[in-house]
Coordinates of C-alpha atoms in Angstrom, one line a residue:
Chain J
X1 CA 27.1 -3.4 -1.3
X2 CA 25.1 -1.5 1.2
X3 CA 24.3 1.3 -1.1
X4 CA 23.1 -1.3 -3.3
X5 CA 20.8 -2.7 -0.4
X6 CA 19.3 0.9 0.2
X7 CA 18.6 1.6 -3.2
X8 CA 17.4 -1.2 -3.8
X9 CA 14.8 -1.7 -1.3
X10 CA 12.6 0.4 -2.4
X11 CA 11.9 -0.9 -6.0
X12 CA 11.9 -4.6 -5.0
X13 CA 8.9 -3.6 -3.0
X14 CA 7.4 -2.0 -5.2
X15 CA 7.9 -5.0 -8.1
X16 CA 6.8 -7.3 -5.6
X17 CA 3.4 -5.6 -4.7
X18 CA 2.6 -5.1 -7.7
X19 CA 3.4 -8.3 -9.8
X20 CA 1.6 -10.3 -6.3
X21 CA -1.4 -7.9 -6.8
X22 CA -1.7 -8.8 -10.5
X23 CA -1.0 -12.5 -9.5
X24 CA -3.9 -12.2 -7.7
X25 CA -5.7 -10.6 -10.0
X26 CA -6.4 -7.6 -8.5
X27 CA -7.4 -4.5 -10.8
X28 CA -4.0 -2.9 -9.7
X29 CA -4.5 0.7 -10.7
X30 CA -8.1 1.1 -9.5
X31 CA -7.1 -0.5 -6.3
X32 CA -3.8 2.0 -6.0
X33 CA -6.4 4.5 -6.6
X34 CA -8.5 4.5 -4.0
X35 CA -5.4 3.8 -1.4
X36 CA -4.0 6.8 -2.2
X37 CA -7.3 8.6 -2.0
X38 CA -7.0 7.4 2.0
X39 CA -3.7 10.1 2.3
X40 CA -6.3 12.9 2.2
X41 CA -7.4 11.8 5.7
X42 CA -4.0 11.2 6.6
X43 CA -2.8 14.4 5.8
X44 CA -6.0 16.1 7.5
X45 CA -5.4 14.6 11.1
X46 CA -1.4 15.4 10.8
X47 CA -2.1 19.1 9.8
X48 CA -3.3 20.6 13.2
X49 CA -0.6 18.4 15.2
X50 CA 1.9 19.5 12.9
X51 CA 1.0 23.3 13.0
X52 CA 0.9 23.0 16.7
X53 CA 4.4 21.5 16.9
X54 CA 6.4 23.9 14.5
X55 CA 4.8 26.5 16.0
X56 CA 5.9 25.8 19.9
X57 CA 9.5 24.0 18.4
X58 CA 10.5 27.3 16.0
X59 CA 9.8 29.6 19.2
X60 CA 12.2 27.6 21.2
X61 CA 14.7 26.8 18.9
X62 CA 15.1 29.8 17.5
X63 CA 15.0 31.6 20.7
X64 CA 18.6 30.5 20.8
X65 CA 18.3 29.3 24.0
X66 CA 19.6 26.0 23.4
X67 CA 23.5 27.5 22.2
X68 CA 24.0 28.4 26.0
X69 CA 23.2 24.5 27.1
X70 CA 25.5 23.9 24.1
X71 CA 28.6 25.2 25.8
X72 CA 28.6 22.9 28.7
X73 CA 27.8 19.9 26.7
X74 CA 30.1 20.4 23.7
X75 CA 33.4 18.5 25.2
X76 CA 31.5 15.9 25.9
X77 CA 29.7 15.5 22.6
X78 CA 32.3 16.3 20.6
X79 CA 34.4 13.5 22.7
X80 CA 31.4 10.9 21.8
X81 CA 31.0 12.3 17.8
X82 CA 27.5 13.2 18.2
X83 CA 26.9 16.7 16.8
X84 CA 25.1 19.4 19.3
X85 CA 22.4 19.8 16.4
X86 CA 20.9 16.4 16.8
X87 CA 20.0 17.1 20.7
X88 CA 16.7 18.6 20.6
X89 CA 16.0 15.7 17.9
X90 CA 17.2 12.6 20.4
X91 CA 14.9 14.3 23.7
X92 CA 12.1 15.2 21.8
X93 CA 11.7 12.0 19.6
X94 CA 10.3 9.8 21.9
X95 CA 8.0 12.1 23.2
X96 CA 6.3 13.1 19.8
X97 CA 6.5 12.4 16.4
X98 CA 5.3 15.9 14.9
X99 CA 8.0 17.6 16.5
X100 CA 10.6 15.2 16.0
X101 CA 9.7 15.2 12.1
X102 CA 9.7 19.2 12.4
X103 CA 13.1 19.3 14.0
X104 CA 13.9 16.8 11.1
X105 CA 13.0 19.1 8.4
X106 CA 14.2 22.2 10.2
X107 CA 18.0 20.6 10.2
X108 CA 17.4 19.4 6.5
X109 CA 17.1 23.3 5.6
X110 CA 19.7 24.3 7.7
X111 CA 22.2 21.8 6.8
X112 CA 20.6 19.7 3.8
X113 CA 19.4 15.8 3.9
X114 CA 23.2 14.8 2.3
X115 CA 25.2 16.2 5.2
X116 CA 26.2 13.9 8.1
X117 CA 24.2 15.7 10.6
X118 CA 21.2 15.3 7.8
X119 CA 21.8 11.7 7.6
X120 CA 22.3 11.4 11.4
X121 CA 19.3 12.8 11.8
X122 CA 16.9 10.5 9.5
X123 CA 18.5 7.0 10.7
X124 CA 17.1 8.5 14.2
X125 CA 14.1 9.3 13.2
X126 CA 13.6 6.0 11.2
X127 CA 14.7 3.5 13.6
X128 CA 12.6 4.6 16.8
X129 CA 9.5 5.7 17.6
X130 CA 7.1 7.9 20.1
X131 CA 7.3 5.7 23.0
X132 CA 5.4 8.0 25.1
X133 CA 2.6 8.4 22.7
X134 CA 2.2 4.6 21.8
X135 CA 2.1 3.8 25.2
X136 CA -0.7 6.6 26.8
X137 CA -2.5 5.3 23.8
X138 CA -2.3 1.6 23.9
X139 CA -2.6 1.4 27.6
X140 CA -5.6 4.1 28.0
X141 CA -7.7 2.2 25.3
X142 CA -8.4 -0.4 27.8
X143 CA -7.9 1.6 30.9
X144 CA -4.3 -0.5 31.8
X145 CA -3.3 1.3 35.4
X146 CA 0.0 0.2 35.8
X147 CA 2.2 -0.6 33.3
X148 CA 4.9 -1.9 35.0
X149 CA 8.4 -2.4 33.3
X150 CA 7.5 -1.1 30.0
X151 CA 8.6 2.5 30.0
X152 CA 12.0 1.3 31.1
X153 CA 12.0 -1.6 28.7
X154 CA 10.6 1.0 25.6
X155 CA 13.3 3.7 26.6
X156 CA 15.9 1.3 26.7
X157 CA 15.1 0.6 23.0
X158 CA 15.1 3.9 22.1
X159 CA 18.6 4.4 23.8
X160 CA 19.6 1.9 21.8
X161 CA 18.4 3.1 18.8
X162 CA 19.4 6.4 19.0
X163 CA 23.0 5.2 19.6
X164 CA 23.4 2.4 17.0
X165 CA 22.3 5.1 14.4
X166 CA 25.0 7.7 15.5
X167 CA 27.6 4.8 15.5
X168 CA 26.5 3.4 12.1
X169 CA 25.7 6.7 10.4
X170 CA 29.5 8.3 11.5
X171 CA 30.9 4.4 10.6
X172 CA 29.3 4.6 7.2
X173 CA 29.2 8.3 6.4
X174 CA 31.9 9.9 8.3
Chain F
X1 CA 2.8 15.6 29.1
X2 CA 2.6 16.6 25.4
X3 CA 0.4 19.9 26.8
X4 CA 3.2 20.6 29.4
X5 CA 5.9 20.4 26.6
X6 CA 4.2 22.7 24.1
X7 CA 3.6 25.4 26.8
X8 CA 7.4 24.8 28.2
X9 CA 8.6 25.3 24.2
X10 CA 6.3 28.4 23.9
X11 CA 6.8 30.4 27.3
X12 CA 10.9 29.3 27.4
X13 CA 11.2 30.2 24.0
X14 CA 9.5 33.6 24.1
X15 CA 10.7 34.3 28.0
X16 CA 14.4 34.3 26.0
X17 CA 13.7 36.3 23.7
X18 CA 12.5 39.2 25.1
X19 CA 15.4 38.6 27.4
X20 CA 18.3 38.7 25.1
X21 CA 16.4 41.9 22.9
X22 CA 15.0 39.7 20.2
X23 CA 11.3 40.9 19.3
X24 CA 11.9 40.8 16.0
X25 CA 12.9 37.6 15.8
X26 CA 9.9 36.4 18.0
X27 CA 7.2 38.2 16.1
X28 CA 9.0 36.5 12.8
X29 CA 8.7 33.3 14.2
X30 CA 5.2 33.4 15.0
X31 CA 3.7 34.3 12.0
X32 CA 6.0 31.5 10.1
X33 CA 5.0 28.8 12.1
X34 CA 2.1 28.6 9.5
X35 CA 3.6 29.4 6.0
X36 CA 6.2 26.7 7.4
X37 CA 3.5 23.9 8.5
X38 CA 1.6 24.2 5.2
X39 CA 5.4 24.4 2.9
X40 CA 6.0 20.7 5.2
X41 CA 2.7 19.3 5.0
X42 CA 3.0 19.8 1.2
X43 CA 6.1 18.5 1.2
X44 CA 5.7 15.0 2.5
X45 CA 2.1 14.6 1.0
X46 CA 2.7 13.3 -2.2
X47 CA 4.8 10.5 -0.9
X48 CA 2.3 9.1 1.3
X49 CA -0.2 9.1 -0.8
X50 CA 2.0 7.0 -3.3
X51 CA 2.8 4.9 -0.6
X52 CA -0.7 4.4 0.7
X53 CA -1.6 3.7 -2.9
X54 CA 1.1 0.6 -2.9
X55 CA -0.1 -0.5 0.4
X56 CA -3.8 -0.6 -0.5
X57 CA -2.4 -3.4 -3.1
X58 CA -0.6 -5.7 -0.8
X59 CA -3.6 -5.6 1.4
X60 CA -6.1 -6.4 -1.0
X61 CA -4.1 -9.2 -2.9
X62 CA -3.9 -10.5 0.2
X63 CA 0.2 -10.0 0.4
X64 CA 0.5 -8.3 3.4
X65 CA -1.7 -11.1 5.7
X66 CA 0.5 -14.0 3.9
X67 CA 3.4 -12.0 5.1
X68 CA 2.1 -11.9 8.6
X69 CA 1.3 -15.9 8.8
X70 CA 4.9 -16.1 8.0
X71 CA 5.6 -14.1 11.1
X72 CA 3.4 -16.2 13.0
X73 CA 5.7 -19.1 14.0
X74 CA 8.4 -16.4 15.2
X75 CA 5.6 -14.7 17.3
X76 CA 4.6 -17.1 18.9
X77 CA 8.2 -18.1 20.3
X78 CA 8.1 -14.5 21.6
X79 CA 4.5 -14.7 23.1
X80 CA 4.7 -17.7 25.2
X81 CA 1.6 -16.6 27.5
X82 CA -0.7 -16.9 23.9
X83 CA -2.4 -19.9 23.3
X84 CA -2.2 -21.6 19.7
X85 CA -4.7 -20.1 17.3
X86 CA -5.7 -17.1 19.4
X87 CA -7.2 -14.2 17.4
X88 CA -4.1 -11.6 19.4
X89 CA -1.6 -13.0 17.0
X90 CA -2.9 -12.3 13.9
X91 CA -3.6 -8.9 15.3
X92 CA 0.1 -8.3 16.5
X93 CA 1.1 -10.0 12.9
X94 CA -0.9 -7.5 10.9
X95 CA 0.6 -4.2 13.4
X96 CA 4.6 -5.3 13.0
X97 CA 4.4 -5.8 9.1
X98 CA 2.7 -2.5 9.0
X99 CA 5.2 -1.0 10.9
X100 CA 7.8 -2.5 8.9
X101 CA 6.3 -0.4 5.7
X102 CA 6.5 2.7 7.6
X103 CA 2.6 2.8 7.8
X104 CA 2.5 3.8 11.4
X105 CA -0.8 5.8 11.4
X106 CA -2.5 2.6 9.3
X107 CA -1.0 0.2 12.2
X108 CA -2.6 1.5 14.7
X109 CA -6.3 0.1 14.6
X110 CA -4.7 -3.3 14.3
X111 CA -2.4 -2.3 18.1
X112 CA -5.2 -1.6 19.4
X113 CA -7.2 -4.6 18.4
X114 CA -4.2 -6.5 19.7
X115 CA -4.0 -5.2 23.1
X116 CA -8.0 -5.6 23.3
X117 CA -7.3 -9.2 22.2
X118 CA -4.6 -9.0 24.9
X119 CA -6.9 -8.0 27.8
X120 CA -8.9 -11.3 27.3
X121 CA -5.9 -12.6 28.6
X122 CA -5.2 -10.8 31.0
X123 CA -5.8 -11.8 34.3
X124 CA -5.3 -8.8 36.3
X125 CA -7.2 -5.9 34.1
X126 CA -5.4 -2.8 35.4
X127 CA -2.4 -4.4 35.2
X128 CA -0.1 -4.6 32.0
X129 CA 0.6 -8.0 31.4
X130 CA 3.8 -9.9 30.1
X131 CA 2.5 -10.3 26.7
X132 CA 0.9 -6.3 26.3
X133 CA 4.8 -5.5 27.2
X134 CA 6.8 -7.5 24.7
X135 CA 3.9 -6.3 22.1
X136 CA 4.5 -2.6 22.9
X137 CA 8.2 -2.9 22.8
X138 CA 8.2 -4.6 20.0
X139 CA 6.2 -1.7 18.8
X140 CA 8.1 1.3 19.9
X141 CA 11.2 -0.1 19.1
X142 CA 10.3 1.0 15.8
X143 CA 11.2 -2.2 13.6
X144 CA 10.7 -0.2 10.0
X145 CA 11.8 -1.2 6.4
X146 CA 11.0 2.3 4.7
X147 CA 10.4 4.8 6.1
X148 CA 8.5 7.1 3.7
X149 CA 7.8 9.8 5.7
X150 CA 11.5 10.6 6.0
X151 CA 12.5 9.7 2.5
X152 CA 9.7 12.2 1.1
X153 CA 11.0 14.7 3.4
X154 CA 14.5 13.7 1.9
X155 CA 13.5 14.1 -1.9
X156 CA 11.8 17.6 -1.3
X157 CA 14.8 19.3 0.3
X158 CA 16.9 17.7 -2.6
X159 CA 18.7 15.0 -1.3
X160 CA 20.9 13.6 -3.9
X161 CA 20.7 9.8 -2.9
X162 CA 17.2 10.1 -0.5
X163 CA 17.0 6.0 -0.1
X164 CA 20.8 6.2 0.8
X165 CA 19.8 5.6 4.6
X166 CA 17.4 2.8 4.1
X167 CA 20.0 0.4 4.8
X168 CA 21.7 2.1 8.3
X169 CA 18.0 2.7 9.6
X170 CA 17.0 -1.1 9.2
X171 CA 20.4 -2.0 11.4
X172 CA 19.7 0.7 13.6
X173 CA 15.9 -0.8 13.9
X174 CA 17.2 -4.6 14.1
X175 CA 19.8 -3.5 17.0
X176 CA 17.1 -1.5 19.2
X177 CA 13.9 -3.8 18.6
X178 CA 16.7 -6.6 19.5
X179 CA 17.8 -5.2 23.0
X180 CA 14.5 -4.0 23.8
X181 CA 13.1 -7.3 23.8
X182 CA 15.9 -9.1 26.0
X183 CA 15.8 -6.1 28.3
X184 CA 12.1 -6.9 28.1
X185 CA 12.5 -10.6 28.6
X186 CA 15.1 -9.6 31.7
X187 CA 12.9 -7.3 33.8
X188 CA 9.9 -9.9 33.2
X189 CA 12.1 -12.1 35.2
X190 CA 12.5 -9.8 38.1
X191 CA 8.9 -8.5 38.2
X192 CA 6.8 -11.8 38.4
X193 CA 3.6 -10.5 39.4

């Protein structure tokens, strides 16, 4: 039943869009077209950010500093069922999505998209966002000062969602 | 902070290194930082331009805005402070049913229109108000449907079943956009401006 719900998803969305668009009478392909002409631009701005990121990440990763920190924290993670990969995935995540997606990618190659870790991984990376980011930008486009409650309130929900998808992703997959 | 973070990665990283006899490694690292970039960029490319392709339909049929009137009434339960027919809503409408598709770099124009829209409101302008909060936490919460970024990134390292998490991430979504916004509702009750 849930596997059914994922995979399915995807191409209902994709009927629906199109078959509305047609409805509509909207020249469907044309109109894909030039929306997909728009990821050029996309992919443009997320270059540099994403060079950047990989580039500072792999040096500290790599480094193999982060297998000493491991060694303190493993009884407890191993108590809770989170594995020690996923760390550098949970701090950084809120902070930035480059280097978030490149830690992403970086445990795909290491221990491929199928594995629990893998899977772990991408329900984080799906069901929050770069808190930090959103709100420098949001707030600082019309020069907000104090912002009050909404770090707390924006962590929180990152907390959150960072623990549901362990729970659901070793409930489901483990 | 996201310049302290990149110097901390770079000067931690390379500190250890040379520490622990690893200049190999180092120099290695270095230089792959940009082979690697461009084999990702690559990677999740062709996804989002399919997706952005799909996206540009339901806007121009008009699909997308009809699904944000139906998120309307909902809104509007959540943004007390926003009087009936205010432009903010439509803008806040348009940024969460982007979201939803996993078009985060298209929904921010319409987040920022919306907290421009916001300020209007506002009646003390340095100050985030109640409604700017519940927006941006109903914002960073994530609440996503599909997102394609990750599934692309799924499909090029070969994932057998890529789509297979689609359905944990949205309950992982619900349950975070969902405590956010009563923790949200809670501290607005203990810090009445």
């Amino acid at each position: 039943m849930i596997n059914m719900i994922s995979n399915l998803a995807l191409p209902i969305i994709v009927i629906t869009i199109v078959t509305y668009g047609v409805y509509k009478k909207i020249d469907v392909y044309d109109v894909f077209i030039e929306g997909a002409k728009e990821s050029f631009d996309m992919i443009f701005t997320m270059f540099p950010c994403l060079l950047g990121m990989i580039f500072a990440v792999n040096i500290f990763i790599s480094s193999g500093i982060l297998n000493y920190a491991y060694i303190f924290l493993e009884p407890l993670l191993n108590f809770l069922k989170i594995p020690a990969q996923i760390i550098p995935m949970i701090i950084m995540r809120p902070i930035s999505g480059s280097s978030s997606l490149v830690i992403l990618n970086n445990i795909f190659q290491n221990y491929g998209p199928d594995s629990l870790i893998g899977k772990m991984a991408s329900v984080i990376q799906g069901s929050t966002d770069t808190t930090f980011y959103i709100l420098t930008l949001y707030f600082g486009s019309i020069k907000i000062k104090k912002i009050r409650y909404s770090l707390i309130a924006g962590l929180f929900a990152d907390l959150i969602g960072i623990t549901s998808a362990i729970i659901i992703v070793n409930y489901l997959f483990g | 902070m996201i310049n302290k973070i990149w110097f901390f990665f770079i000067i931690v990283g390379s500190l250890f290194c040379l520490f622990t006899n690893n200049i190999e490694l180092l120099n290695k690292e270095i230089l792959n930082s940009a082979k690697s970039s461009l084999e990702m960029i690559t990677k999740i490319f062709p996804v989002i331009a399919l997706w952005l392709g799909l996206m540009n339909i339901a806007t121009k049929s008009g699909l997308l805005k009809k699904l944000s009137h139906l998120l309307s009434p909902v809104l509007y339960k959540l943004f007390p402070e926003i009087p009936k027919n205010h432009e903010s809503i439509d803008f806040i409408a348009t940024n969460v049913i982007s979201n939803m598709f996993g078009l985060g770099s298209a929904a921010t124009p319409s987040g920022l229109k919306a907290m421009k829209s916001l300020q209007t409101l506002n009646k003390k302008k340095d100050t985030a108000s109640r409604s700017m909060i519940t927006f941006l936490v109903l914002n960073t919460s994530g609440v996503t449907l599909i997102s394609t970024t990750i599934i692309s990134l799924r499909i090029m390292h070969n994932s057998k079943n890529p789509t297979e998490i689609v359905f944990a991430c949205i309950l992982a979504t619900f349950l975070s956009t969902l405590s956010g916004l009563i923790m949200d509702r809670l501290l607005s009750r203990k810090n009445k401006i």
